[in-house]
Coordinates of C-alpha atoms and ligand atoms in Angstrom, one line a residue:
X19 CA -26.2 -86.0 -40.1
X20 CA -26.0 -86.1 -36.3
X21 CA -22.6 -86.2 -34.7
X22 CA -23.6 -88.9 -32.1
X23 CA -20.3 -90.7 -32.5
X24 CA -18.5 -87.7 -30.9
X25 CA -20.4 -88.2 -27.6
X26 CA -20.1 -90.8 -24.9
X27 CA -22.9 -89.7 -22.6
X28 CA -25.5 -88.3 -25.1
X29 CA -27.6 -89.9 -27.8
X30 CA -28.5 -87.6 -30.7
X31 CA -31.2 -88.2 -33.2
X32 CA -32.9 -86.0 -35.8
X33 CA -36.7 -86.3 -36.5
X34 CA -38.0 -83.9 -39.2
X35 CA -36.2 -80.8 -38.0
X36 CA -36.3 -81.8 -34.3
X37 CA -33.0 -82.8 -32.6
X38 CA -33.6 -85.2 -29.8
X39 CA -30.8 -85.0 -27.2
X40 CA -30.9 -87.9 -24.7
X41 CA -28.6 -87.8 -21.6
X42 CA -27.6 -91.4 -21.5
X43 CA -26.5 -92.4 -18.0
X44 CA -29.6 -94.3 -16.8
X45 CA -27.6 -96.3 -14.2
X46 CA -26.8 -93.0 -12.4
X47 CA -30.2 -91.5 -13.1
X48 CA -28.5 -89.3 -15.8
X49 CA -26.6 -87.3 -13.2
X50 CA -24.6 -84.4 -14.6
X51 CA -20.9 -84.8 -14.2
X52 CA -18.2 -82.6 -15.8
X53 CA -18.1 -84.7 -19.0
X54 CA -21.9 -84.7 -19.5
X55 CA -22.0 -80.9 -19.1
X56 CA -19.2 -80.5 -21.6
X57 CA -21.0 -82.8 -24.1
X58 CA -24.3 -80.9 -23.6
X59 CA -22.4 -77.6 -24.2
X60 CA -20.9 -79.0 -27.5
X61 CA -24.3 -80.5 -28.6
X62 CA -26.1 -77.2 -28.1
X63 CA -23.4 -75.3 -29.9
X64 CA -23.8 -77.6 -32.9
X65 CA -27.6 -77.2 -32.8
X66 CA -27.2 -73.4 -32.8
X67 CA -25.0 -73.6 -35.9
X68 CA -27.3 -76.0 -37.8
X69 CA -30.3 -74.3 -39.6
X70 CA -31.8 -77.7 -40.3
X71 CA -32.5 -78.0 -36.5
X72 CA -35.6 -76.0 -35.7
X73 CA -36.6 -77.4 -32.3
X74 CA -35.0 -79.6 -29.6
X75 CA -36.3 -82.2 -27.2
X76 CA -34.0 -82.8 -24.2
X77 CA -34.7 -85.9 -22.2
X78 CA -33.0 -88.4 -19.9
X79 CA -32.6 -92.1 -20.8
X80 CA -34.6 -94.7 -18.8
X81 CA -37.9 -94.6 -17.0
X82 CA -36.8 -93.2 -13.6
X83 CA -35.3 -89.8 -14.2
X84 CA -34.9 -86.8 -16.5
X85 CA -31.8 -86.0 -14.5
X86 CA -31.3 -86.6 -10.7
X87 CA -28.9 -83.7 -10.3
X88 CA -25.2 -82.9 -10.4
X89 CA -23.1 -86.0 -9.9
X90 CA -22.7 -86.3 -6.1
X91 CA -19.7 -88.6 -6.4
X92 CA -17.9 -85.8 -8.3
X93 CA -19.3 -83.1 -6.1
X94 CA -17.9 -84.8 -3.0
X95 CA -14.3 -84.4 -4.1
X96 CA -14.4 -80.7 -5.3
X97 CA -12.0 -78.2 -3.9
X98 CA -13.3 -74.6 -3.6
X99 CA -11.6 -73.6 -6.9
X100 CA -12.9 -76.7 -8.6
X101 CA -16.4 -76.1 -7.2
X102 CA -16.3 -72.6 -8.7
X103 CA -15.3 -74.0 -12.0
X104 CA -18.0 -76.7 -11.9
X105 CA -20.7 -74.1 -11.1
X106 CA -19.5 -71.8 -13.9
X107 CA -19.2 -74.7 -16.4
X108 CA -22.8 -75.8 -15.7
X109 CA -24.1 -72.2 -15.7
X110 CA -22.5 -71.5 -19.0
X111 CA -23.9 -74.6 -20.7
X112 CA -27.4 -73.8 -19.4
X113 CA -27.2 -70.2 -20.4
X114 CA -26.3 -71.5 -23.9
X115 CA -29.5 -73.6 -23.8
X116 CA -31.6 -70.6 -22.6
X117 CA -30.1 -68.3 -25.3
X118 CA -30.2 -70.9 -28.1
X119 CA -32.7 -68.9 -30.2
X120 CA -34.5 -72.2 -31.0
X121 CA -37.2 -73.7 -28.7
X122 CA -36.0 -76.4 -26.4
X123 CA -38.5 -78.7 -24.7
X124 CA -37.5 -80.5 -21.5
X125 CA -39.3 -83.9 -21.4
X126 CA -39.5 -84.8 -17.7
X127 CA -40.1 -88.3 -16.7
X128 CA -39.5 -89.2 -13.1
X129 CA -37.0 -87.1 -11.2
X130 CA -35.8 -83.7 -12.1
X131 CA -33.8 -82.8 -9.1
X132 CA -31.0 -80.3 -8.4
X133 CA -29.0 -79.8 -11.5
X134 CA -31.8 -81.7 -13.4
X135 CA -34.4 -79.1 -12.5
X136 CA -31.8 -76.3 -13.2
X137 CA -31.2 -77.8 -16.7
X138 CA -35.0 -78.2 -17.3
X139 CA -35.5 -74.5 -16.2
X140 CA -33.0 -73.4 -18.8
X141 CA -35.2 -74.9 -21.5
X142 CA -38.1 -72.9 -22.8
X143 CA -40.9 -75.4 -22.2
X144 CA -41.2 -78.2 -19.7
X145 CA -43.6 -81.1 -20.2
X146 CA -43.8 -83.4 -17.2
X147 CA -45.3 -86.9 -16.8
X148 CA -47.8 -87.0 -14.0
X149 CA -45.4 -89.1 -12.0
X150 CA -42.6 -86.5 -12.1
X151 CA -40.9 -85.1 -9.0
X152 CA -39.0 -81.9 -9.1
X153 CA -36.9 -80.1 -6.4
X154 CA -33.7 -78.4 -5.3
X155 CA -32.4 -80.9 -2.7
X156 CA -28.9 -79.4 -2.6
X157 CA -29.4 -78.1 1.0
X158 CA -29.5 -81.8 2.2
X159 CA -25.9 -82.1 0.9
X160 CA -24.8 -79.0 2.7
X161 CA -24.6 -76.9 -0.5
X162 CA -26.9 -74.7 -2.6
X163 CA -28.0 -74.9 -6.2
X164 CA -25.0 -73.9 -8.3
X165 CA -26.3 -74.0 -11.9
X166 CA -28.7 -71.1 -11.8
X167 CA -31.4 -72.7 -9.7
X168 CA -31.8 -69.8 -7.3
X169 CA -32.1 -67.4 -10.2
X170 CA -34.3 -69.2 -12.7
X171 CA -36.7 -70.7 -10.1
X172 CA -37.1 -67.1 -8.7
X173 CA -38.0 -65.9 -12.1
X174 CA -40.4 -68.8 -12.9
X175 CA -42.1 -69.3 -9.6
X176 CA -41.4 -66.2 -7.4
X177 CA -39.6 -65.7 -4.2
X178 CA -41.8 -67.6 -1.8
X179 CA -41.8 -70.9 -3.8
X180 CA -38.1 -70.6 -4.5
X181 CA -37.2 -70.2 -0.9
X182 CA -39.6 -73.0 0.1
X183 CA -38.0 -75.4 -2.4
X184 CA -34.4 -74.4 -1.9
X185 CA -34.4 -74.0 1.9
X186 CA -36.3 -77.2 2.6
X187 CA -34.9 -79.3 -0.3
X188 CA -38.3 -81.2 -0.3
X189 CA -39.3 -82.4 -3.8
X190 CA -42.8 -81.5 -5.1
X191 CA -45.0 -83.5 -7.5
X192 CA -45.9 -82.6 -11.1
X193 CA -49.3 -81.1 -10.2
X194 CA -47.7 -78.7 -7.6
X195 CA -44.9 -77.9 -10.1
X196 CA -47.6 -77.0 -12.7
X197 CA -49.5 -74.9 -10.2
X198 CA -46.3 -73.0 -9.4
X199 CA -45.5 -72.4 -13.1
X200 CA -42.4 -74.6 -12.9
X201 CA -43.6 -77.0 -15.5
X202 CA -45.6 -75.8 -18.5
X203 CA -47.7 -79.0 -19.1
X204 CA -48.5 -82.2 -17.4
X205 CA -49.6 -85.4 -19.2
X206 CA -50.2 -89.0 -18.2
X207 CA -46.8 -90.8 -18.2
X208 CA -47.8 -93.1 -21.0
X209 CA -48.6 -90.0 -23.2
X210 CA -45.4 -88.1 -22.4
X211 CA -43.5 -89.0 -25.5
X212 CA -46.3 -88.5 -27.9
X213 CA -47.3 -85.2 -26.4
X214 CA -43.7 -84.0 -26.4
X215 CA -43.0 -84.9 -30.0
X216 CA -46.3 -83.5 -31.2
X217 CA -45.4 -80.1 -29.6
X218 CA -41.8 -80.4 -31.0
X219 CA -43.1 -81.1 -34.5
X220 CA -45.5 -78.1 -34.3
X221 CA -42.5 -75.8 -33.3
X222 CA -40.2 -77.3 -36.0
X223 CA -42.9 -76.4 -38.6
X224 CA -43.2 -72.8 -37.4
X225 CA -41.3 -69.9 -38.8
X226 CA -37.9 -69.9 -37.2
X227 CA -37.3 -66.2 -37.3
X228 CA -40.6 -65.6 -35.5
X229 CA -39.8 -68.2 -32.9
X230 CA -36.4 -66.6 -32.3
X231 CA -38.0 -63.2 -32.0
X232 CA -40.4 -64.5 -29.3
X233 CA -37.7 -66.3 -27.4
X234 CA -35.3 -63.3 -27.4
X235 CA -38.0 -60.8 -26.7
X236 CA -39.3 -62.7 -23.7
X237 CA -35.7 -63.2 -22.5
X238 CA -34.8 -59.6 -22.8
X239 CA -38.1 -58.5 -21.2
X240 CA -37.4 -60.8 -18.3
X241 CA -33.9 -59.5 -17.8
X242 CA -34.2 -55.8 -18.6
X243 CA -36.9 -53.2 -18.3
X244 CA -40.1 -53.1 -20.4
X245 CA -38.8 -50.4 -22.7
X246 CA -35.8 -52.6 -23.8
X247 CA -38.2 -55.5 -24.2
X248 CA -40.7 -53.4 -26.3
X249 CA -37.8 -52.0 -28.4
X250 CA -36.5 -55.5 -29.1
X251 CA -40.0 -56.7 -29.9
X252 CA -40.3 -54.0 -32.6
X253 CA -37.0 -54.8 -34.1
X254 CA -37.8 -58.6 -34.2
X255 CA -41.2 -57.8 -35.7
X256 CA -39.5 -55.7 -38.4
X257 CA -37.0 -58.5 -39.2
X258 CA -39.9 -60.9 -39.7
X259 CA -41.3 -58.7 -42.4
X260 CA -38.2 -59.4 -44.4
X261 CA -38.8 -63.2 -44.4
X262 CA -40.5 -65.4 -46.9
X263 CA -42.1 -67.1 -44.0
X264 CA -44.1 -64.0 -43.0
X265 CA -45.2 -63.6 -46.6
X266 CA -46.2 -67.3 -46.7
X267 CA -48.0 -67.1 -43.4
X268 CA -50.1 -64.1 -44.2
X269 CA -50.7 -65.2 -47.8
X270 CA -51.8 -68.7 -46.7
X271 CA -54.3 -67.2 -44.3
X272 CA -55.8 -65.0 -47.1
X273 CA -55.9 -68.0 -49.5
X274 CA -57.4 -70.2 -46.7
X275 CA -54.7 -72.8 -46.9
X276 CA -52.2 -74.2 -44.4
X277 CA -48.8 -72.3 -44.5
X278 CA -45.6 -74.1 -45.2
X279 CA -42.7 -72.3 -43.5
X280 CA -39.5 -73.0 -45.2
X281 CA -37.3 -71.2 -42.7
X282 CA -36.1 -68.4 -44.9
Ligands
COA30 N1 -25.3 -88.2 -8.5 C1 -24.7 -89.4 -8.6 N2 -25.3 -90.5 -8.6 C2 -26.6 -90.5 -8.5 C3 -27.3 -89.3 -8.3 C4 -26.6 -88.1 -8.3 N3 -27.2 -86.9 -8.2 N4 -28.7 -89.6 -8.1 C5 -28.7 -91.0 -8.2 N5 -27.5 -91.5 -8.4 C6 -27.2 -92.9 -8.5 C7 -27.2 -93.7 -7.2 O1 -26.1 -93.5 -6.5 C8 -27.4 -95.1 -7.7 O2 -26.2 -95.6 -8.1 P1 -25.6 -97.0 -7.7 O3 -26.7 -98.0 -8.2 O4 -24.3 -97.2 -8.4 O5 -25.6 -97.0 -6.2 C9 -28.3 -94.9 -8.9 O6 -28.1 -93.6 -9.3 C10 -29.8 -95.1 -8.6 O7 -30.2 -94.3 -7.6 P2 -30.9 -94.8 -6.2 O8 -30.6 -93.7 -5.2 O9 -30.5 -96.2 -5.9 O10 -32.4 -94.7 -6.7 P3 -33.7 -94.5 -5.8 O11 -34.9 -94.8 -6.7 O12 -33.6 -95.3 -4.5 O13 -33.7 -92.9 -5.4 C11 -33.5 -90.6 -5.9 C12 -33.9 -92.0 -6.4 C13 -33.5 -89.6 -7.0 C14 -34.5 -90.2 -4.8 C15 -32.1 -90.6 -5.3 O14 -31.2 -91.2 -6.2 C16 -31.5 -89.3 -4.9 O15 -31.9 -88.7 -3.9 N6 -30.6 -88.8 -5.7 C17 -29.9 -87.6 -5.4 C18 -30.7 -86.4 -5.7 C19 -30.0 -85.1 -5.3 O16 -29.7 -84.8 -4.2 N7 -29.7 -84.3 -6.4 C20 -29.0 -83.1 -6.2 C21 -27.5 -83.2 -6.4 S1 -26.7 -81.7 -6.3

């Protein structure tokens, strides 16, 4: 059962182990206000606690945007103390997405700007329609990215591209974002949904403990030194050896059949 009724700005739907989270403010291009961020935080906590959810698709409602950024109307009224709280609120929610332990795919149609790109970068995979536009335009508002953009873009695309995008605020198209490693796949707009859900279904059918090991090992390796990353990889590898899924995966290979990963 999905607790959609608890949310005003999100639509939640379950499709065979995939939870689809749709930010539903299309009239404001799905801009992130305080309430949307709080709901995303709650939705991802529920996903973390639910073993039936094995992969997530995060998307925005409507044809025009994934998310066009933090809500500028709200931003305009913030005191410094409120701005600090808003930044921490968004950062905490996005850190929760990043550390979820289950793969999250950002499905990017149209604009992923500012907080929208920051949110997409906290996801593990980003599939963009060929008409997508991404950027960090905060500089045009006299401010800087506040939900982790300077840090995650740096890690994804390097210092040069990060400074180019953040200092100029100019958006880039899907092809350029792909070349820079900011999006992981591009597909024609009309195939975006099918490609995203095919990938999500593949992930949801994979062994969850192995997926988690990969996500955590890459995260730790990216944030700590190689020795910490290698050590974690070993521990995660050993944990997999305790699962039925690893027995099933190896046995299915030897028996020349398709594995069925039950998640235990
Ligand atoms: N916050 C609040 N509202 C936003 C928004 C945001 N980040 N982005 C778009 N909207 C609203 C617009 O105000 C407009 O609302 P209205 O119809 O009530 O006036 C509605 O969404 C549609 O946007 P509009 O600007 O009319 O669409 P467009 O196709 O002309 O332009 C964009 C699309 C994305 C280029 C433009 O909306 C834009 O630049 N948005 C802000 C992007 C940004 O700076 N993000 C970083 C914020 S920190």
